PDB file of C-alpha atoms and ligand atoms in Angstrom:
ATOM      1  CA  MET A 775     -31.035 -46.448  -7.548  1.00 67.00           C
ATOM      2  CA  THR A 776     -29.393 -49.829  -6.915  1.00 91.00           C
ATOM      3  CA  LYS A 777     -30.359 -51.274  -3.593  1.00 97.00           C
ATOM      4  CA  PRO A 778     -27.994 -51.221  -0.805  1.00 98.00           C
ATOM      5  CA  HIS A 779     -26.516 -54.563   0.199  1.00 98.00           C
ATOM      6  CA  ILE A 780     -27.370 -55.711   3.744  1.00 98.00           C
ATOM      7  CA  LEU A 781     -26.217 -58.717   5.634  1.00 98.00           C
ATOM      8  CA  GLN A 782     -29.098 -60.174   7.502  1.00 98.00           C
ATOM      9  CA  VAL A 783     -28.126 -62.039  10.708  1.00 98.00           C
ATOM     10  CA  GLY A 784     -31.445 -63.561  11.835  1.00 98.00           C
ATOM     11  CA  SER A 785     -35.035 -63.943  10.755  1.00 98.00           C
ATOM     12  CA  TYR A 786     -37.574 -61.179  11.306  1.00 98.00           C
ATOM     13  CA  PRO A 787     -41.399 -61.657  11.120  1.00 97.00           C
ATOM     14  CA  GLU A 788     -42.977 -61.315   7.599  1.00 97.00           C
ATOM     15  CA  TRP A 789     -44.094 -57.749   8.199  1.00 97.00           C
ATOM     16  CA  ASP A 790     -40.417 -56.803   8.652  1.00 97.00           C
ATOM     17  CA  GLN A 791     -38.903 -58.970   5.922  1.00 98.00           C
ATOM     18  CA  VAL A 792     -41.266 -57.698   3.070  1.00 98.00           C
ATOM     19  CA  PRO A 793     -40.388 -53.981   3.529  1.00 98.00           C
ATOM     20  CA  LEU A 794     -36.792 -54.963   4.095  1.00 98.00           C
ATOM     21  CA  ASP A 795     -36.667 -56.976   0.832  1.00 98.00           C
ATOM     22  CA  ALA A 796     -38.370 -53.993  -0.920  1.00 98.00           C
ATOM     23  CA  ALA A 797     -35.845 -51.428   0.022  1.00 98.00           C
ATOM     24  CA  PHE A 798     -32.599 -53.328   0.079  1.00 98.00           C
ATOM     25  CA  GLN A 799     -30.758 -56.334  -1.238  1.00 98.00           C
ATOM     26  CA  MET A 800     -30.925 -58.649   1.706  1.00 98.00           C
ATOM     27  CA  HIS A 801     -28.178 -61.425   2.093  1.00 98.00           C
ATOM     28  CA  ARG A 802     -29.715 -63.967   4.554  1.00 98.00           C
ATOM     29  CA  TYR A 803     -26.803 -65.199   6.548  1.00 98.00           C
ATOM     30  CA  PHE A 804     -29.073 -67.255   8.753  1.00 98.00           C
ATOM     31  CA  GLU A 805     -30.216 -69.412   5.903  1.00 98.00           C
ATOM     32  CA  ALA A 806     -26.607 -70.071   4.444  1.00 98.00           C
ATOM     33  CA  ALA A 807     -25.455 -73.721   5.075  1.00 98.00           C
ATOM     34  CA  ASP A 808     -21.837 -72.879   4.894  1.00 98.00           C
ATOM     35  CA  LYS A 809     -21.707 -69.505   6.778  1.00 97.00           C
ATOM     36  CA  PRO A 810     -17.965 -68.810   6.611  1.00 97.00           C
ATOM     37  CA  ALA A 811     -18.153 -69.460   2.700  1.00 98.00           C
ATOM     38  CA  PHE A 812     -21.225 -67.259   2.361  1.00 98.00           C
ATOM     39  CA  LEU A 813     -19.560 -64.327   4.298  1.00 98.00           C
ATOM     40  CA  ALA A 814     -16.390 -64.689   2.206  1.00 97.00           C
ATOM     41  CA  GLN A 815     -18.705 -64.502  -0.900  1.00 98.00           C
ATOM     42  CA  VAL A 816     -20.865 -61.734  -0.002  1.00 98.00           C
ATOM     43  CA  GLY A 817     -18.774 -59.777   2.623  1.00 98.00           C
ATOM     44  CA  PRO A 818     -17.249 -57.337   0.205  1.00 98.00           C
ATOM     45  CA  GLN A 819     -20.560 -56.008  -1.183  1.00 98.00           C
ATOM     46  CA  ILE A 820     -22.056 -55.584   2.469  1.00 98.00           C
ATOM     47  CA  GLN A 821     -22.737 -51.994   3.305  1.00 98.00           C
ATOM     48  CA  ALA A 822     -24.813 -52.588   6.438  1.00 98.00           C
ATOM     49  CA  ILE A 823     -25.607 -55.359   8.731  1.00 98.00           C
ATOM     50  CA  ALA A 824     -29.203 -55.914  10.190  1.00 98.00           C
ATOM     51  CA  THR A 825     -29.144 -57.929  13.165  1.00 98.00           C
ATOM     52  CA  ARG A 826     -31.039 -58.884  16.563  1.00 97.00           C
ATOM     53  CA  GLY A 827     -30.001 -58.102  20.237  1.00 95.00           C
ATOM     54  CA  ASP A 828     -29.497 -61.646  20.889  1.00 93.00           C
ATOM     55  CA  LEU A 829     -27.272 -62.191  17.677  1.00 95.00           C
ATOM     56  CA  GLY A 830     -25.409 -59.050  17.417  1.00 97.00           C
ATOM     57  CA  ALA A 831     -22.150 -59.139  14.967  1.00 98.00           C
ATOM     58  CA  LYS A 832     -19.034 -60.575  16.065  1.00 97.00           C
ATOM     59  CA  ALA A 833     -15.441 -59.537  15.089  1.00 97.00           C
ATOM     60  CA  ASP A 834     -15.055 -61.996  12.317  1.00 97.00           C
ATOM     61  CA  MET A 835     -18.289 -61.108  10.722  1.00 98.00           C
ATOM     62  CA  ILE A 836     -17.380 -57.540  10.903  1.00 98.00           C
ATOM     63  CA  ALA A 837     -13.955 -58.332   9.486  1.00 98.00           C
ATOM     64  CA  ALA A 838     -15.520 -60.074   6.582  1.00 98.00           C
ATOM     65  CA  CYS A 839     -17.301 -57.079   5.456  1.00 98.00           C
ATOM     66  CA  PRO A 840     -14.646 -54.333   4.552  1.00 98.00           C
ATOM     67  CA  ASN A 841     -17.103 -51.768   3.248  1.00 98.00           C
ATOM     68  CA  LEU A 842     -19.428 -52.098   6.209  1.00 98.00           C
ATOM     69  CA  LYS A 843     -20.814 -48.724   7.469  1.00 98.00           C
ATOM     70  CA  LEU A 844     -23.760 -49.375   9.794  1.00 98.00           C
ATOM     71  CA  ILE A 845     -25.013 -52.035  12.050  1.00 98.00           C
ATOM     72  CA  SER A 846     -28.645 -51.744  12.991  1.00 98.00           C
ATOM     73  CA  VAL A 847     -29.707 -53.757  15.800  1.00 98.00           C
ATOM     74  CA  TYR A 848     -33.311 -55.115  16.345  1.00 98.00           C
ATOM     75  CA  GLY A 849     -33.195 -54.848  20.294  1.00 98.00           C
ATOM     76  CA  VAL A 850     -32.180 -52.414  22.948  1.00 98.00           C
ATOM     77  CA  GLY A 851     -29.239 -54.666  23.934  1.00 97.00           C
ATOM     78  CA  TYR A 852     -26.033 -54.348  21.795  1.00 98.00           C
ATOM     79  CA  ASP A 853     -23.694 -56.411  23.971  1.00 97.00           C
ATOM     80  CA  ALA A 854     -23.404 -59.192  21.205  1.00 97.00           C
ATOM     81  CA  VAL A 855     -22.057 -56.401  18.910  1.00 98.00           C
ATOM     82  CA  ASP A 856     -18.110 -56.186  18.972  1.00 98.00           C
ATOM     83  CA  LEU A 857     -18.048 -52.433  19.478  1.00 98.00           C
ATOM     84  CA  ASP A 858     -14.301 -52.083  19.568  1.00 98.00           C
ATOM     85  CA  ALA A 859     -14.209 -53.652  16.146  1.00 98.00           C
ATOM     86  CA  CYS A 860     -16.710 -51.112  15.075  1.00 98.00           C
ATOM     87  CA  ARG A 861     -15.074 -48.070  16.817  1.00 98.00           C
ATOM     88  CA  ALA A 862     -11.678 -48.880  15.234  1.00 98.00           C
ATOM     89  CA  ARG A 863     -13.401 -48.598  11.715  1.00 98.00           C
ATOM     90  CA  GLY A 864     -15.831 -45.898  12.410  1.00 98.00           C
ATOM     91  CA  ILE A 865     -18.748 -48.209  11.787  1.00 98.00           C
ATOM     92  CA  HIS A 866     -22.118 -46.699  13.203  1.00 98.00           C
ATOM     93  CA  VAL A 867     -24.316 -48.863  15.424  1.00 98.00           C
ATOM     94  CA  THR A 868     -27.982 -48.193  16.267  1.00 98.00           C
ATOM     95  CA  ASN A 869     -30.503 -50.118  18.444  1.00 98.00           C
ATOM     96  CA  THR A 870     -34.149 -49.830  19.425  1.00 98.00           C
ATOM     97  CA  PRO A 871     -34.344 -48.233  22.731  1.00 98.00           C
ATOM     98  CA  ASN A 872     -37.633 -46.976  24.310  1.00 98.00           C
ATOM     99  CA  VAL A 873     -40.097 -48.807  22.101  1.00 98.00           C
ATOM    100  CA  LEU A 874     -39.666 -51.857  24.264  1.00 98.00           C
ATOM    101  CA  ASN A 875     -39.785 -50.381  27.885  1.00 98.00           C
ATOM    102  CA  GLU A 876     -43.322 -51.118  28.762  1.00 98.00           C
ATOM    103  CA  ASP A 877     -43.326 -54.748  27.517  1.00 98.00           C
ATOM    104  CA  CYS A 878     -40.080 -55.664  29.199  1.00 98.00           C
ATOM    105  CA  ALA A 879     -41.275 -54.013  32.447  1.00 98.00           C
ATOM    106  CA  ASP A 880     -44.649 -56.142  32.182  1.00 99.00           C
ATOM    107  CA  LEU A 881     -42.941 -59.234  31.691  1.00 98.00           C
ATOM    108  CA  ALA A 882     -40.673 -58.614  34.680  1.00 99.00           C
ATOM    109  CA  VAL A 883     -43.762 -57.765  36.906  1.00 98.00           C
ATOM    110  CA  ALA A 884     -45.591 -60.880  35.620  1.00 98.00           C
ATOM    111  CA  MET A 885     -42.458 -63.019  36.350  1.00 98.00           C
ATOM    112  CA  MET A 886     -42.621 -61.622  39.980  1.00 98.00           C
ATOM    113  CA  LEU A 887     -46.316 -62.429  40.448  1.00 98.00           C
ATOM    114  CA  THR A 888     -46.218 -65.806  38.615  1.00 98.00           C
ATOM    115  CA  GLY A 889     -43.260 -66.948  40.677  1.00 98.00           C
ATOM    116  CA  SER A 890     -44.352 -65.524  43.975  1.00 98.00           C
ATOM    117  CA  ARG A 891     -47.947 -66.609  43.804  1.00 98.00           C
ATOM    118  CA  GLY A 892     -47.197 -70.071  42.308  1.00 98.00           C
ATOM    119  CA  ILE A 893     -49.500 -69.455  39.365  1.00 98.00           C
ATOM    120  CA  ILE A 894     -48.012 -72.251  37.211  1.00 97.00           C
ATOM    121  CA  GLY A 895     -48.043 -74.840  40.045  1.00 97.00           C
ATOM    122  CA  ALA A 896     -51.672 -73.552  40.961  1.00 98.00           C
ATOM    123  CA  SER A 897     -52.900 -74.203  37.335  1.00 98.00           C
ATOM    124  CA  ASP A 898     -51.519 -77.788  37.389  1.00 98.00           C
ATOM    125  CA  TRP A 899     -52.983 -78.200  40.836  1.00 98.00           C
ATOM    126  CA  VAL A 900     -56.464 -77.630  39.140  1.00 98.00           C
ATOM    127  CA  ARG A 901     -55.837 -79.500  35.927  1.00 98.00           C
ATOM    128  CA  SER A 902     -54.394 -82.538  37.582  1.00 98.00           C
ATOM    129  CA  GLY A 903     -57.316 -82.961  39.857  1.00 98.00           C
ATOM    130  CA  ALA A 904     -55.331 -82.395  43.007  1.00 98.00           C
ATOM    131  CA  TRP A 905     -57.757 -79.468  44.100  1.00 98.00           C
ATOM    132  CA  ALA A 906     -60.251 -82.274  44.501  1.00 98.00           C
ATOM    133  CA  THR A 907     -58.426 -84.935  45.916  1.00 98.00           C
ATOM    134  CA  LYS A 908     -55.690 -83.014  48.142  1.00 98.00           C
ATOM    135  CA  GLY A 909     -57.627 -79.877  48.858  1.00 98.00           C
ATOM    136  CA  SER A 910     -56.386 -76.321  49.067  1.00 98.00           C
ATOM    137  CA  TYR A 911     -53.220 -75.298  46.999  1.00 98.00           C
ATOM    138  CA  PRO A 912     -50.285 -74.538  49.488  1.00 97.00           C
ATOM    139  CA  LEU A 913     -49.913 -70.974  50.574  1.00 98.00           C
ATOM    140  CA  GLN A 914     -47.746 -68.737  48.675  1.00 97.00           C
ATOM    141  CA  ARG A 915     -45.678 -65.356  49.248  1.00 96.00           C
ATOM    142  CA  ARG A 916     -47.395 -62.063  49.176  1.00 98.00           C
ATOM    143  CA  VAL A 917     -46.113 -59.567  46.695  1.00 98.00           C
ATOM    144  CA  SER A 918     -47.988 -56.248  47.730  1.00 98.00           C
ATOM    145  CA  GLY A 919     -46.081 -54.058  50.201  1.00 98.00           C
ATOM    146  CA  ALA A 920     -42.826 -56.096  49.869  1.00 98.00           C
ATOM    147  CA  ARG A 921     -39.391 -54.746  49.203  1.00 98.00           C
ATOM    148  CA  ALA A 922     -38.157 -54.456  45.662  1.00 99.00           C
ATOM    149  CA  GLY A 923     -34.570 -53.870  44.686  1.00 99.00           C
ATOM    150  CA  ILE A 924     -33.834 -52.670  40.979  1.00 98.00           C
ATOM    151  CA  LEU A 925     -30.225 -53.235  39.709  1.00 98.00           C
ATOM    152  CA  GLY A 926     -29.903 -50.606  36.871  1.00 98.00           C
ATOM    153  CA  MET A 927     -32.287 -47.698  37.031  1.00 98.00           C
ATOM    154  CA  GLY A 928     -32.315 -47.167  33.082  1.00 97.00           C
ATOM    155  CA  ARG A 929     -35.377 -46.796  31.081  1.00 97.00           C
ATOM    156  CA  ILE A 930     -36.585 -50.361  31.717  1.00 98.00           C
ATOM    157  CA  GLY A 931     -35.831 -50.136  35.376  1.00 98.00           C
ATOM    158  CA  ALA A 932     -37.931 -46.985  35.831  1.00 98.00           C
ATOM    159  CA  ALA A 933     -40.869 -48.528  33.959  1.00 98.00           C
ATOM    160  CA  VAL A 934     -40.488 -51.709  36.402  1.00 98.00           C
ATOM    161  CA  ALA A 935     -40.568 -49.174  39.409  1.00 98.00           C
ATOM    162  CA  LYS A 936     -43.422 -47.224  38.218  1.00 98.00           C
ATOM    163  CA  ARG A 937     -45.387 -50.661  38.051  1.00 98.00           C
ATOM    164  CA  LEU A 938     -44.206 -51.680  41.549  1.00 98.00           C
ATOM    165  CA  GLU A 939     -45.533 -48.534  42.954  1.00 98.00           C
ATOM    166  CA  GLY A 940     -49.005 -49.883  42.316  1.00 98.00           C
ATOM    167  CA  PHE A 941     -48.179 -52.671  44.466  1.00 98.00           C
ATOM    168  CA  GLY A 942     -47.304 -50.355  47.291  1.00 98.00           C
ATOM    169  CA  MET A 943     -43.726 -51.838  47.340  1.00 98.00           C
ATOM    170  CA  ASP A 944     -40.799 -50.396  49.135  1.00 98.00           C
ATOM    171  CA  ILE A 945     -38.417 -49.665  46.252  1.00 98.00           C
ATOM    172  CA  ALA A 946     -34.715 -48.990  46.122  1.00 98.00           C
ATOM    173  CA  TYR A 947     -32.294 -49.343  43.354  1.00 98.00           C
ATOM    174  CA  SER A 948     -28.394 -49.556  42.328  1.00 98.00           C
ATOM    175  CA  ALA A 949     -27.004 -47.688  39.478  1.00 96.00           C
ATOM    176  CA  ARG A 950     -23.551 -46.129  38.513  1.00 94.00           C
ATOM    177  CA  ALA A 951     -25.004 -42.819  40.164  1.00 96.00           C
ATOM    178  CA  ALA A 952     -28.150 -41.712  42.006  1.00 97.00           C
ATOM    179  CA  LYS A 953     -30.847 -40.785  39.664  1.00 96.00           C
ATOM    180  CA  ALA A 954     -33.726 -38.226  39.903  1.00 94.00           C
ATOM    181  CA  ALA A 955     -35.860 -40.941  40.959  1.00 94.00           C
ATOM    182  CA  PRO A 956     -38.283 -41.163  44.104  1.00 96.00           C
ATOM    183  CA  TYR A 957     -36.720 -44.362  45.428  1.00 98.00           C
ATOM    184  CA  ALA A 958     -33.888 -45.071  47.835  1.00 98.00           C
ATOM    185  CA  PHE A 959     -30.382 -45.235  46.067  1.00 98.00           C
ATOM    186  CA  ILE A 960     -28.121 -47.915  47.438  1.00 98.00           C
ATOM    187  CA  ALA A 961     -24.840 -48.067  45.479  1.00 97.00           C
ATOM    188  CA  ASP A 962     -23.525 -51.527  46.744  1.00 98.00           C
ATOM    189  CA  PRO A 963     -25.692 -54.418  44.892  1.00 98.00           C
ATOM    190  CA  VAL A 964     -24.911 -56.618  48.063  1.00 98.00           C
ATOM    191  CA  ALA A 965     -26.654 -54.073  50.269  1.00 98.00           C
ATOM    192  CA  LEU A 966     -29.364 -53.645  47.848  1.00 98.00           C
ATOM    193  CA  ALA A 967     -30.167 -57.445  47.794  1.00 99.00           C
ATOM    194  CA  ALA A 968     -29.920 -57.575  51.519  1.00 98.00           C
ATOM    195  CA  ARG A 969     -32.944 -55.282  51.939  1.00 98.00           C
ATOM    196  CA  SER A 970     -34.930 -56.874  48.930  1.00 98.00           C
ATOM    197  CA  ASP A 971     -37.567 -59.661  48.987  1.00 98.00           C
ATOM    198  CA  PHE A 972     -37.663 -59.176  44.900  1.00 99.00           C
ATOM    199  CA  LEU A 973     -34.538 -58.311  43.116  1.00 99.00           C
ATOM    200  CA  PHE A 974     -34.958 -57.101  39.496  1.00 99.00           C
ATOM    201  CA  VAL A 975     -31.939 -57.117  37.128  1.00 99.00           C
ATOM    202  CA  THR A 976     -32.593 -54.452  34.299  1.00 98.00           C
ATOM    203  CA  ALA A 977     -28.954 -53.163  33.961  1.00 98.00           C
ATOM    204  CA  ILE A 978     -27.205 -52.824  30.569  1.00 96.00           C
ATOM    205  CA  ALA A 979     -24.712 -55.809  29.835  1.00 97.00           C
ATOM    206  CA  ASN A 980     -21.117 -54.748  29.466  1.00 96.00           C
ATOM    207  CA  ALA A 981     -17.741 -55.674  30.836  1.00 96.00           C
ATOM    208  CA  GLU A 982     -18.320 -53.487  33.803  1.00 96.00           C
ATOM    209  CA  THR A 983     -21.603 -55.216  34.904  1.00 97.00           C
ATOM    210  CA  ARG A 984     -20.672 -58.844  34.038  1.00 98.00           C
ATOM    211  CA  HIS A 985     -21.527 -60.998  37.016  1.00 98.00           C
ATOM    212  CA  ILE A 986     -22.623 -57.960  38.910  1.00 98.00           C
ATOM    213  CA  VAL A 987     -25.043 -60.387  40.606  1.00 98.00           C
ATOM    214  CA  ASN A 988     -22.270 -62.553  42.055  1.00 98.00           C
ATOM    215  CA  ALA A 989     -22.457 -65.180  44.818  1.00 98.00           C
ATOM    216  CA  ASP A 990     -22.348 -62.406  47.568  1.00 98.00           C
ATOM    217  CA  VAL A 991     -25.613 -60.528  46.058  1.00 99.00           C
ATOM    218  CA  ILE A 992     -27.253 -63.890  45.735  1.00 99.00           C
ATOM    219  CA  ALA A 993     -26.534 -64.865  49.492  1.00 98.00           C
ATOM    220  CA  ALA A 994     -27.586 -61.329  50.527  1.00 99.00           C
ATOM    221  CA  LEU A 995     -31.044 -61.885  48.746  1.00 98.00           C
ATOM    222  CA  GLY A 996     -31.347 -65.148  50.711  1.00 98.00           C
ATOM    223  CA  PRO A 997     -33.660 -68.071  51.101  1.00 98.00           C
ATOM    224  CA  HIS A 998     -36.784 -66.076  50.909  1.00 98.00           C
ATOM    225  CA  GLY A 999     -35.608 -63.812  48.101  1.00 98.00           C
ATOM    226  CA  MET A1000     -36.480 -63.945  44.288  1.00 98.00           C
ATOM    227  CA  LEU A1001     -34.275 -62.868  41.574  1.00 99.00           C
ATOM    228  CA  ILE A1002     -35.858 -61.732  38.441  1.00 99.00           C
ATOM    229  CA  ASN A1003     -33.529 -61.280  35.243  1.00 98.00           C
ATOM    230  CA  ILE A1004     -34.967 -59.553  31.979  1.00 98.00           C
ATOM    231  CA  SER A1005     -31.528 -58.181  31.014  1.00 98.00           C
ATOM    232  CA  ARG A1006     -28.791 -60.500  29.997  1.00 98.00           C
ATOM    233  CA  ALA A1007     -27.441 -63.847  31.382  1.00 98.00           C
ATOM    234  CA  GLY A1008     -24.004 -62.218  31.704  1.00 98.00           C
ATOM    235  CA  ASN A1009     -25.177 -59.790  34.475  1.00 98.00           C
ATOM    236  CA  ILE A1010     -25.385 -62.999  36.767  1.00 98.00           C
ATOM    237  CA  ASP A1011     -22.901 -65.376  37.886  1.00 98.00           C
ATOM    238  CA  GLU A1012     -25.107 -68.367  36.538  1.00 98.00           C
ATOM    239  CA  LEU A1013     -23.229 -71.150  38.193  1.00 98.00           C
ATOM    240  CA  ALA A1014     -23.512 -69.476  41.524  1.00 99.00           C
ATOM    241  CA  LEU A1015     -27.095 -68.753  40.901  1.00 99.00           C
ATOM    242  CA  LEU A1016     -27.723 -72.655  40.105  1.00 99.00           C
ATOM    243  CA  ASP A1017     -25.797 -73.570  43.217  1.00 98.00           C
ATOM    244  CA  ALA A1018     -27.787 -71.207  45.546  1.00 99.00           C
ATOM    245  CA  LEU A1019     -31.161 -72.417  43.978  1.00 98.00           C
ATOM    246  CA  GLU A1020     -30.305 -76.214  44.335  1.00 98.00           C
ATOM    247  CA  SER A1021     -29.227 -75.592  48.025  1.00 98.00           C
ATOM    248  CA  GLY A1022     -32.044 -73.393  48.871  1.00 98.00           C
ATOM    249  CA  ASN A1023     -29.635 -70.479  49.809  1.00 98.00           C
ATOM    250  CA  LEU A1024     -31.701 -68.428  47.220  1.00 98.00           C
ATOM    251  CA  GLY A1025     -35.361 -68.802  47.491  1.00 98.00           C
ATOM    252  CA  SER A1026     -36.252 -68.617  43.813  1.00 98.00           C
ATOM    253  CA  ALA A1027     -35.453 -67.173  40.420  1.00 98.00           C
ATOM    254  CA  ALA A1028     -37.515 -65.916  37.345  1.00 98.00           C
ATOM    255  CA  LEU A1029     -35.310 -65.857  34.313  1.00 98.00           C
ATOM    256  CA  ASP A1030     -35.861 -64.606  30.744  1.00 98.00           C
ATOM    257  CA  VAL A1031     -32.220 -65.015  29.553  1.00 98.00           C
ATOM    258  CA  PHE A1032     -29.510 -67.731  29.895  1.00 98.00           C
ATOM    259  CA  GLU A1033     -25.957 -68.308  29.041  1.00 98.00           C
ATOM    260  CA  GLY A1034     -25.793 -70.236  25.740  1.00 97.00           C
ATOM    261  CA  GLU A1035     -29.548 -69.738  25.078  1.00 96.00           C
ATOM    262  CA  PRO A1036     -31.592 -71.194  23.576  1.00 96.00           C
ATOM    263  CA  ASN A1037     -29.566 -74.234  24.968  1.00 97.00           C
ATOM    264  CA  LEU A1038     -29.753 -73.503  28.814  1.00 97.00           C
ATOM    265  CA  ASN A1039     -27.829 -75.329  31.239  1.00 98.00           C
ATOM    266  CA  PRO A1040     -29.842 -78.616  32.012  1.00 98.00           C
ATOM    267  CA  ARG A1041     -29.528 -78.026  35.834  1.00 98.00           C
ATOM    268  CA  PHE A1042     -32.217 -75.377  35.522  1.00 98.00           C
ATOM    269  CA  LEU A1043     -34.773 -77.825  34.335  1.00 98.00           C
ATOM    270  CA  ALA A1044     -34.448 -80.001  37.268  1.00 98.00           C
ATOM    271  CA  LEU A1045     -35.331 -77.082  39.693  1.00 98.00           C
ATOM    272  CA  SER A1046     -38.979 -76.366  40.747  1.00 96.00           C
ATOM    273  CA  ASN A1047     -37.918 -72.894  42.319  1.00 97.00           C
ATOM    274  CA  VAL A1048     -37.261 -71.346  38.993  1.00 98.00           C
ATOM    275  CA  LEU A1049     -39.609 -69.817  36.533  1.00 98.00           C
ATOM    276  CA  LEU A1050     -38.119 -70.218  32.915  1.00 98.00           C
ATOM    277  CA  GLN A1051     -39.032 -67.911  30.108  1.00 98.00           C
ATOM    278  CA  PRO A1052     -37.539 -67.834  26.386  1.00 98.00           C
ATOM    279  CA  HIS A1053     -35.968 -64.350  26.078  1.00 97.00           C
ATOM    280  CA  HIS A1054     -39.344 -62.811  25.007  1.00 97.00           C
ATOM    281  CA  ALA A1055     -39.595 -59.765  27.196  1.00 98.00           C
ATOM    282  CA  SER A1056     -40.177 -57.522  24.193  1.00 98.00           C
ATOM    283  CA  GLY A1057     -42.308 -60.279  22.422  1.00 98.00           C
ATOM    284  CA  THR A1058     -45.453 -58.914  21.661  1.00 98.00           C
ATOM    285  CA  TYR A1059     -46.849 -57.843  18.199  1.00 98.00           C
ATOM    286  CA  GLN A1060     -46.990 -54.209  18.987  1.00 98.00           C
ATOM    287  CA  THR A1061     -43.482 -53.872  20.353  1.00 98.00           C
ATOM    288  CA  ARG A1062     -41.918 -56.146  17.809  1.00 98.00           C
ATOM    289  CA  ALA A1063     -43.468 -54.018  14.971  1.00 98.00           C
ATOM    290  CA  ALA A1064     -42.196 -51.014  16.707  1.00 98.00           C
ATOM    291  CA  MET A1065     -38.657 -52.282  16.836  1.00 98.00           C
ATOM    292  CA  GLY A1066     -38.606 -53.493  13.211  1.00 98.00           C
ATOM    293  CA  ALA A1067     -39.864 -50.200  12.014  1.00 98.00           C
ATOM    294  CA  LEU A1068     -37.071 -48.275  14.087  1.00 98.00           C
ATOM    295  CA  MET A1069     -34.567 -50.681  12.732  1.00 98.00           C
ATOM    296  CA  ARG A1070     -35.513 -50.093   9.235  1.00 98.00           C
ATOM    297  CA  GLU A1071     -35.701 -46.318   9.706  1.00 98.00           C
ATOM    298  CA  ASN A1072     -32.157 -46.302  10.956  1.00 98.00           C
ATOM    299  CA  LEU A1073     -31.066 -48.070   7.877  1.00 98.00           C
ATOM    300  CA  LEU A1074     -33.113 -45.964   5.468  1.00 98.00           C
ATOM    301  CA  ALA A1075     -31.728 -42.736   7.221  1.00 98.00           C
ATOM    302  CA  TYR A1076     -28.172 -43.851   6.664  1.00 98.00           C
ATOM    303  CA  PHE A1077     -28.806 -44.477   2.993  1.00 98.00           C
ATOM    304  CA  THR A1078     -30.724 -41.408   2.353  1.00 97.00           C
ATOM    305  CA  ASP A1079     -28.069 -39.219   4.215  1.00 98.00           C
ATOM    306  CA  LYS A1080     -30.409 -38.409   7.106  1.00 98.00           C
ATOM    307  CA  PRO A1081     -29.186 -38.365  10.765  1.00 98.00           C
ATOM    308  CA  LEU A1082     -29.501 -41.865  12.412  1.00 98.00           C
ATOM    309  CA  LEU A1083     -32.495 -42.023  14.932  1.00 98.00           C
ATOM    310  CA  THR A1084     -31.100 -44.038  17.846  1.00 98.00           C
ATOM    311  CA  THR A1085     -27.315 -44.302  17.989  1.00 98.00           C
ATOM    312  CA  VAL A1086     -25.112 -46.377  20.152  1.00 98.00           C
ATOM    313  CA  LEU A1087     -21.797 -45.348  18.236  1.00 96.00           C
TER     314      LEU A1087
HETATM  315  C1  8YV B1268     -34.934 -59.305  21.565  1.00 72.78           C
HETATM  316  C2  8YV B1268     -33.462 -58.062  23.212  1.00 72.78           C
HETATM  317  O1  8YV B1268     -35.571 -60.388  22.266  1.00 72.78           O
HETATM  318  O2  8YV B1268     -34.010 -55.742  23.109  1.00 72.78           O
HETATM  319  C3  8YV B1268     -33.171 -56.684  23.337  1.00 72.78           C
HETATM  320  O3  8YV B1268     -32.002 -56.275  23.658  1.00 72.78           O
HETATM  321  O4  8YV B1268     -32.755 -58.815  23.450  1.00 72.78           O
HETATM  322  C4  8YV B1268     -34.918 -58.366  22.829  1.00 72.78           C
HETATM  323  O5  8YV B1268     -35.705 -57.209  22.727  1.00 72.78           O
HETATM  324  C5  8YV B1268     -34.261 -59.503  20.367  1.00 72.78           C
HETATM  325  O6  8YV B1268     -33.545 -58.636  19.978  1.00 72.78           O
HETATM  326  C6  8YV B1268     -35.113 -60.157  19.484  1.00 72.78           C
HETATM  327  O7  8YV B1268     -34.635 -61.071  18.848  1.00 72.78           O
END
């Protein structure tokens, strides 16, 4: 059997690349010096696209592949895939849900603790010798028993909530509709923020949720509040966030995702009340291996006429 032709948008770890190369004819878009010329050359052969959550597939890429049948995303988020273009041509889209829930929730909680207890500054305090010369590290803010808001009670939001229960936190959430969850449902994000010390953003990213965390939500969270984002940058009005962090109208933020990442707004770098992470909530060996396997299984299922495992479209 001739190998199906796949357009590979970004790099994968070696343990994923080897089985991909064995099963498919991979065309490495990310290595091409002249990307439009590469697409024009290989596009007509492409039957599927293998991409990542952060890279997706834009309309021009989809249009350059007239025989495209499937886009398999390595990631739960598919906001960077042009779904309208896929729908118009009956192109299937799959993602990798569930396998990353625990790691994403772990990082969100780690960011809350790191930010609130000043762990990075405290480490620097020891290394710099300030402990010996200046004395005790400044007091920090307590996490246990505090009020947590979760914006988006999906699979990852639920995994965050489960962890926060262990800290005895008073948990509430916003979602499109109330869920069968033992936490207070507060539909309005502003009202949720107003009763939160820590606001976690775990919502899916789409046109409906764009800038759901706006200036009003940020103001309601207030000078003692912390905003934690492990979803997508587009869920937050980033310029309003920067203004609030700079003025002190928002206490602090812990962010794993940024507009234009990895080239984030330099205003973030000048702030001491923000914890910056390089979009790695799912970045453990275990989870990335499971994501790679699921992405490949979806590709293999399609080319062996089996049902797709985890479909978006
Ligand atoms: C990954 C992600 O960082 O799942 C997602 O939506 O953004 C992440 O898990 C990304 O897909 C890996 O490149």
